[in-house]
Amino acid sequence: MPSLVLAARSLAMPRQWAQQSQLLERQHDRLEALLDDLIDRHAIADACRSLQQLALDQRDCQLLLRKLGLHLRLEERWLSQLHSLCGGHRSSHRQAATLAAEGWTVGESSRAARLPWLLDLQEWFHQHRHGADAIAYRRAEASAKHPAKARTEASTRSLARVQS
């Protein structure tokens, strides 16, 4: 029985921003590594890949889409809890998810179309991680340290948007 309790405890999601941000950063690292790997694999000519390797390439692209979607939703949830997710950040996530899904509809059946799609995803991800995410993570860190102040600032920003 104790091993079941330990297993359940290890699967629990972190509740504090310090641990949440570490988990999100590890997800960023894994997504970037998967993108790099897929780009390298798709730069190899089809003739040099076995049918099994080609099938794995396709499966891993689908895995990338799934992991990206899950990551974006989790990030939004945690940043929202700390009043650190602005509408533009959320909109950027929606746009990326839509473009990724639309690109996959072409790339799923055309391996040649996947490399430009993967490169576009990589570019968006890099810019987003070092831009909007970096800003939101700093806000979340400040909010986690001073929750009352962050709620007041979030309310002020929301009121300013309504009045404009």
PDB file of C-alpha atoms in Angstrom:
ATOM      1  CA  MET A   1       0.000   0.000   0.000  1.00  0.00           C
ATOM      2  CA  PRO A   2       2.731   2.577   0.777  1.00  0.00           C
ATOM      3  CA  SER A   3       4.095   2.231  -2.774  1.00  0.00           C
ATOM      4  CA  LEU A   4       0.676   3.242  -4.170  1.00  0.00           C
ATOM      5  CA  VAL A   5       0.633   6.326  -1.959  1.00  0.00           C
ATOM      6  CA  LEU A   6       4.146   7.233  -3.056  1.00  0.00           C
ATOM      7  CA  ALA A   7       3.240   6.749  -6.731  1.00  0.00           C
ATOM      8  CA  ALA A   8       0.134   8.933  -6.364  1.00  0.00           C
ATOM      9  CA  ARG A   9       2.126  11.611  -4.562  1.00  0.00           C
ATOM     10  CA  SER A  10       4.781  11.686  -7.299  1.00  0.00           C
ATOM     11  CA  LEU A  11       2.080  12.221  -9.968  1.00  0.00           C
ATOM     12  CA  ALA A  12       0.509  15.165  -8.150  1.00  0.00           C
ATOM     13  CA  MET A  13       0.778  18.498  -9.886  1.00  0.00           C
ATOM     14  CA  PRO A  14       2.820  21.135  -8.075  1.00  0.00           C
ATOM     15  CA  ARG A  15       0.831  23.824  -6.265  1.00  0.00           C
ATOM     16  CA  GLN A  16       3.515  26.504  -5.896  1.00  0.00           C
ATOM     17  CA  TRP A  17       4.733  28.671  -8.769  1.00  0.00           C
ATOM     18  CA  ALA A  18       8.392  27.831  -8.117  1.00  0.00           C
ATOM     19  CA  GLN A  19       7.711  24.152  -8.842  1.00  0.00           C
ATOM     20  CA  GLN A  20       5.160  24.874 -11.574  1.00  0.00           C
ATOM     21  CA  SER A  21       7.604  27.076 -13.473  1.00  0.00           C
ATOM     22  CA  GLN A  22      10.284  24.378 -13.225  1.00  0.00           C
ATOM     23  CA  LEU A  23       7.875  21.827 -14.676  1.00  0.00           C
ATOM     24  CA  LEU A  24       6.879  24.207 -17.492  1.00  0.00           C
ATOM     25  CA  GLU A  25      10.540  24.913 -18.282  1.00  0.00           C
ATOM     26  CA  ARG A  26      11.269  21.166 -18.426  1.00  0.00           C
ATOM     27  CA  GLN A  27       8.338  20.822 -20.827  1.00  0.00           C
ATOM     28  CA  HIS A  28       9.778  23.675 -22.917  1.00  0.00           C
ATOM     29  CA  ASP A  29      13.135  21.885 -23.021  1.00  0.00           C
ATOM     30  CA  ARG A  30      11.544  18.579 -24.055  1.00  0.00           C
ATOM     31  CA  LEU A  31       9.406  20.250 -26.744  1.00  0.00           C
ATOM     32  CA  GLU A  32      12.449  22.053 -28.151  1.00  0.00           C
ATOM     33  CA  ALA A  33      14.460  18.817 -28.142  1.00  0.00           C
ATOM     34  CA  LEU A  34      11.642  16.971 -29.929  1.00  0.00           C
ATOM     35  CA  LEU A  35      11.376  19.771 -32.499  1.00  0.00           C
ATOM     36  CA  ASP A  36      15.152  19.687 -33.082  1.00  0.00           C
ATOM     37  CA  ASP A  37      15.095  15.917 -33.478  1.00  0.00           C
ATOM     38  CA  LEU A  38      12.139  15.991 -35.886  1.00  0.00           C
ATOM     39  CA  ILE A  39      13.756  18.726 -37.972  1.00  0.00           C
ATOM     40  CA  ASP A  40      16.970  16.699 -38.205  1.00  0.00           C
ATOM     41  CA  ARG A  41      15.023  13.569 -39.179  1.00  0.00           C
ATOM     42  CA  HIS A  42      12.930  15.391 -41.786  1.00  0.00           C
ATOM     43  CA  ALA A  43      16.041  16.881 -43.381  1.00  0.00           C
ATOM     44  CA  ILE A  44      17.034  13.321 -44.418  1.00  0.00           C
ATOM     45  CA  ALA A  45      15.707  12.225 -47.800  1.00  0.00           C
ATOM     46  CA  ASP A  46      12.819   9.760 -47.792  1.00  0.00           C
ATOM     47  CA  ALA A  47      14.879   7.255 -49.761  1.00  0.00           C
ATOM     48  CA  CYS A  48      17.359   7.057 -46.876  1.00  0.00           C
ATOM     49  CA  ARG A  49      14.649   6.217 -44.322  1.00  0.00           C
ATOM     50  CA  SER A  50      12.991   2.851 -43.763  1.00  0.00           C
ATOM     51  CA  LEU A  51       9.210   2.524 -43.717  1.00  0.00           C
ATOM     52  CA  GLN A  52       9.404   2.037 -39.959  1.00  0.00           C
ATOM     53  CA  GLN A  53      11.436   5.244 -39.557  1.00  0.00           C
ATOM     54  CA  LEU A  54       8.978   7.154 -41.740  1.00  0.00           C
ATOM     55  CA  ALA A  55       6.099   5.891 -39.606  1.00  0.00           C
ATOM     56  CA  LEU A  56       7.937   6.945 -36.437  1.00  0.00           C
ATOM     57  CA  ASP A  57       8.492  10.411 -37.909  1.00  0.00           C
ATOM     58  CA  GLN A  58       4.762  10.763 -38.489  1.00  0.00           C
ATOM     59  CA  ARG A  59       3.887   9.414 -35.047  1.00  0.00           C
ATOM     60  CA  ASP A  60       6.348  11.762 -33.356  1.00  0.00           C
ATOM     61  CA  CYS A  61       4.883  14.764 -35.207  1.00  0.00           C
ATOM     62  CA  GLN A  62       1.475  13.806 -33.833  1.00  0.00           C
ATOM     63  CA  LEU A  63       3.048  13.447 -30.385  1.00  0.00           C
ATOM     64  CA  LEU A  64       4.557  16.916 -30.743  1.00  0.00           C
ATOM     65  CA  LEU A  65       1.132  18.386 -31.516  1.00  0.00           C
ATOM     66  CA  ARG A  66      -0.414  16.681 -28.512  1.00  0.00           C
ATOM     67  CA  LYS A  67       2.378  17.687 -26.129  1.00  0.00           C
ATOM     68  CA  LEU A  68       2.323  21.273 -27.371  1.00  0.00           C
ATOM     69  CA  GLY A  69      -1.433  21.534 -26.835  1.00  0.00           C
ATOM     70  CA  LEU A  70      -1.209  20.078 -23.329  1.00  0.00           C
ATOM     71  CA  HIS A  71       1.678  22.365 -22.437  1.00  0.00           C
ATOM     72  CA  LEU A  72      -0.126  25.492 -23.643  1.00  0.00           C
ATOM     73  CA  ARG A  73      -3.263  24.634 -21.670  1.00  0.00           C
ATOM     74  CA  LEU A  74      -1.327  23.896 -18.481  1.00  0.00           C
ATOM     75  CA  GLU A  75       0.716  27.067 -18.832  1.00  0.00           C
ATOM     76  CA  GLU A  76      -2.432  29.136 -19.341  1.00  0.00           C
ATOM     77  CA  ARG A  77      -4.096  27.577 -16.303  1.00  0.00           C
ATOM     78  CA  TRP A  78      -1.198  28.254 -13.977  1.00  0.00           C
ATOM     79  CA  LEU A  79      -0.489  31.754 -15.273  1.00  0.00           C
ATOM     80  CA  SER A  80      -4.205  32.613 -14.971  1.00  0.00           C
ATOM     81  CA  GLN A  81      -4.234  31.479 -11.357  1.00  0.00           C
ATOM     82  CA  LEU A  82      -1.524  34.048 -10.662  1.00  0.00           C
ATOM     83  CA  HIS A  83      -3.247  36.766 -12.738  1.00  0.00           C
ATOM     84  CA  SER A  84      -0.238  36.762 -15.086  1.00  0.00           C
ATOM     85  CA  LEU A  85      -1.817  35.693 -18.374  1.00  0.00           C
ATOM     86  CA  CYS A  86      -2.773  38.598 -20.593  1.00  0.00           C
ATOM     87  CA  GLY A  87      -5.203  38.323 -23.489  1.00  0.00           C
ATOM     88  CA  GLY A  88      -2.439  38.689 -26.055  1.00  0.00           C
ATOM     89  CA  HIS A  89      -0.539  35.746 -24.596  1.00  0.00           C
ATOM     90  CA  ARG A  90      -3.645  33.582 -24.672  1.00  0.00           C
ATOM     91  CA  SER A  91      -4.367  34.734 -28.225  1.00  0.00           C
ATOM     92  CA  SER A  92      -0.821  33.837 -29.266  1.00  0.00           C
ATOM     93  CA  HIS A  93      -1.354  30.330 -27.887  1.00  0.00           C
ATOM     94  CA  ARG A  94      -4.619  29.964 -29.810  1.00  0.00           C
ATOM     95  CA  GLN A  95      -3.010  31.196 -33.008  1.00  0.00           C
ATOM     96  CA  ALA A  96      -0.070  28.798 -32.621  1.00  0.00           C
ATOM     97  CA  ALA A  97      -2.356  25.852 -31.882  1.00  0.00           C
ATOM     98  CA  THR A  98      -4.498  26.677 -34.929  1.00  0.00           C
ATOM     99  CA  LEU A  99      -1.501  27.095 -37.230  1.00  0.00           C
ATOM    100  CA  ALA A 100       0.055  23.883 -35.925  1.00  0.00           C
ATOM    101  CA  ALA A 101      -3.163  21.934 -36.504  1.00  0.00           C
ATOM    102  CA  GLU A 102      -3.703  23.444 -39.956  1.00  0.00           C
ATOM    103  CA  GLY A 103      -0.090  22.747 -40.908  1.00  0.00           C
ATOM    104  CA  TRP A 104      -0.451  19.171 -39.774  1.00  0.00           C
ATOM    105  CA  THR A 105      -3.444  18.609 -42.065  1.00  0.00           C
ATOM    106  CA  VAL A 106      -1.023  19.166 -44.957  1.00  0.00           C
ATOM    107  CA  GLY A 107       2.029  17.595 -43.312  1.00  0.00           C
ATOM    108  CA  GLU A 108       0.262  14.423 -42.247  1.00  0.00           C
ATOM    109  CA  SER A 109       0.104  13.141 -45.803  1.00  0.00           C
ATOM    110  CA  SER A 110       3.109  15.007 -47.231  1.00  0.00           C
ATOM    111  CA  ARG A 111       6.424  14.435 -45.524  1.00  0.00           C
ATOM    112  CA  ALA A 112       7.995  17.131 -47.728  1.00  0.00           C
ATOM    113  CA  ALA A 113       5.559  19.690 -46.268  1.00  0.00           C
ATOM    114  CA  ARG A 114       6.505  18.776 -42.713  1.00  0.00           C
ATOM    115  CA  LEU A 115       9.982  20.313 -42.672  1.00  0.00           C
ATOM    116  CA  PRO A 116       8.780  23.900 -43.334  1.00  0.00           C
ATOM    117  CA  TRP A 117       5.942  23.303 -40.854  1.00  0.00           C
ATOM    118  CA  LEU A 118       8.389  22.091 -38.193  1.00  0.00           C
ATOM    119  CA  LEU A 119      10.723  25.028 -38.838  1.00  0.00           C
ATOM    120  CA  ASP A 120       7.813  27.477 -38.482  1.00  0.00           C
ATOM    121  CA  LEU A 121       6.780  25.830 -35.209  1.00  0.00           C
ATOM    122  CA  GLN A 122      10.340  25.988 -33.944  1.00  0.00           C
ATOM    123  CA  GLU A 123      10.611  29.688 -34.785  1.00  0.00           C
ATOM    124  CA  TRP A 124       7.291  30.503 -33.081  1.00  0.00           C
ATOM    125  CA  PHE A 125       8.165  28.433 -30.029  1.00  0.00           C
ATOM    126  CA  HIS A 126      11.595  30.033 -29.601  1.00  0.00           C
ATOM    127  CA  GLN A 127      10.263  33.580 -29.970  1.00  0.00           C
ATOM    128  CA  HIS A 128       7.322  32.877 -27.670  1.00  0.00           C
ATOM    129  CA  ARG A 129       9.424  31.209 -24.983  1.00  0.00           C
ATOM    130  CA  HIS A 130      11.897  34.070 -24.844  1.00  0.00           C
ATOM    131  CA  GLY A 131       9.273  36.798 -25.283  1.00  0.00           C
ATOM    132  CA  ALA A 132       5.720  36.442 -23.996  1.00  0.00           C
ATOM    133  CA  ASP A 133       6.485  33.469 -21.756  1.00  0.00           C
ATOM    134  CA  ALA A 134       9.497  35.168 -20.172  1.00  0.00           C
ATOM    135  CA  ILE A 135       7.425  38.258 -19.361  1.00  0.00           C
ATOM    136  CA  ALA A 136       4.492  36.232 -18.002  1.00  0.00           C
ATOM    137  CA  TYR A 137       6.778  34.026 -15.910  1.00  0.00           C
ATOM    138  CA  ARG A 138       8.376  37.112 -14.312  1.00  0.00           C
ATOM    139  CA  ARG A 139       4.898  38.461 -13.517  1.00  0.00           C
ATOM    140  CA  ALA A 140       3.872  35.100 -12.066  1.00  0.00           C
ATOM    141  CA  GLU A 141       6.995  34.985  -9.918  1.00  0.00           C
ATOM    142  CA  ALA A 142       6.247  38.446  -8.559  1.00  0.00           C
ATOM    143  CA  SER A 143       2.608  37.492  -8.046  1.00  0.00           C
ATOM    144  CA  ALA A 144       3.577  34.350  -6.150  1.00  0.00           C
ATOM    145  CA  LYS A 145       5.754  36.452  -3.830  1.00  0.00           C
ATOM    146  CA  HIS A 146       3.127  39.207  -3.336  1.00  0.00           C
ATOM    147  CA  PRO A 147      -0.332  37.732  -4.138  1.00  0.00           C
ATOM    148  CA  ALA A 148      -2.436  40.647  -2.832  1.00  0.00           C
ATOM    149  CA  LYS A 149      -0.488  43.211  -4.854  1.00  0.00           C
ATOM    150  CA  ALA A 150      -0.752  41.062  -8.005  1.00  0.00           C
ATOM    151  CA  ARG A 151      -4.542  40.732  -7.650  1.00  0.00           C
ATOM    152  CA  THR A 152      -4.854  44.519  -7.286  1.00  0.00           C
ATOM    153  CA  GLU A 153      -2.679  45.124 -10.368  1.00  0.00           C
ATOM    154  CA  ALA A 154      -4.634  42.524 -12.369  1.00  0.00           C
ATOM    155  CA  SER A 155      -7.911  44.201 -11.388  1.00  0.00           C
ATOM    156  CA  THR A 156      -6.519  47.600 -12.390  1.00  0.00           C
ATOM    157  CA  ARG A 157      -5.393  46.270 -15.791  1.00  0.00           C
ATOM    158  CA  SER A 158      -8.799  44.645 -16.322  1.00  0.00           C
ATOM    159  CA  LEU A 159     -10.633  47.836 -15.394  1.00  0.00           C
ATOM    160  CA  ALA A 160      -8.404  49.877 -17.723  1.00  0.00           C
ATOM    161  CA  ARG A 161      -9.265  47.530 -20.624  1.00  0.00           C
ATOM    162  CA  VAL A 162     -12.982  47.850 -19.916  1.00  0.00           C
ATOM    163  CA  GLN A 163     -12.802  51.638 -19.790  1.00  0.00           C
ATOM    164  CA  SER A 164     -10.840  51.972 -23.030  1.00  0.00           C
TER     165      SER A 164
END
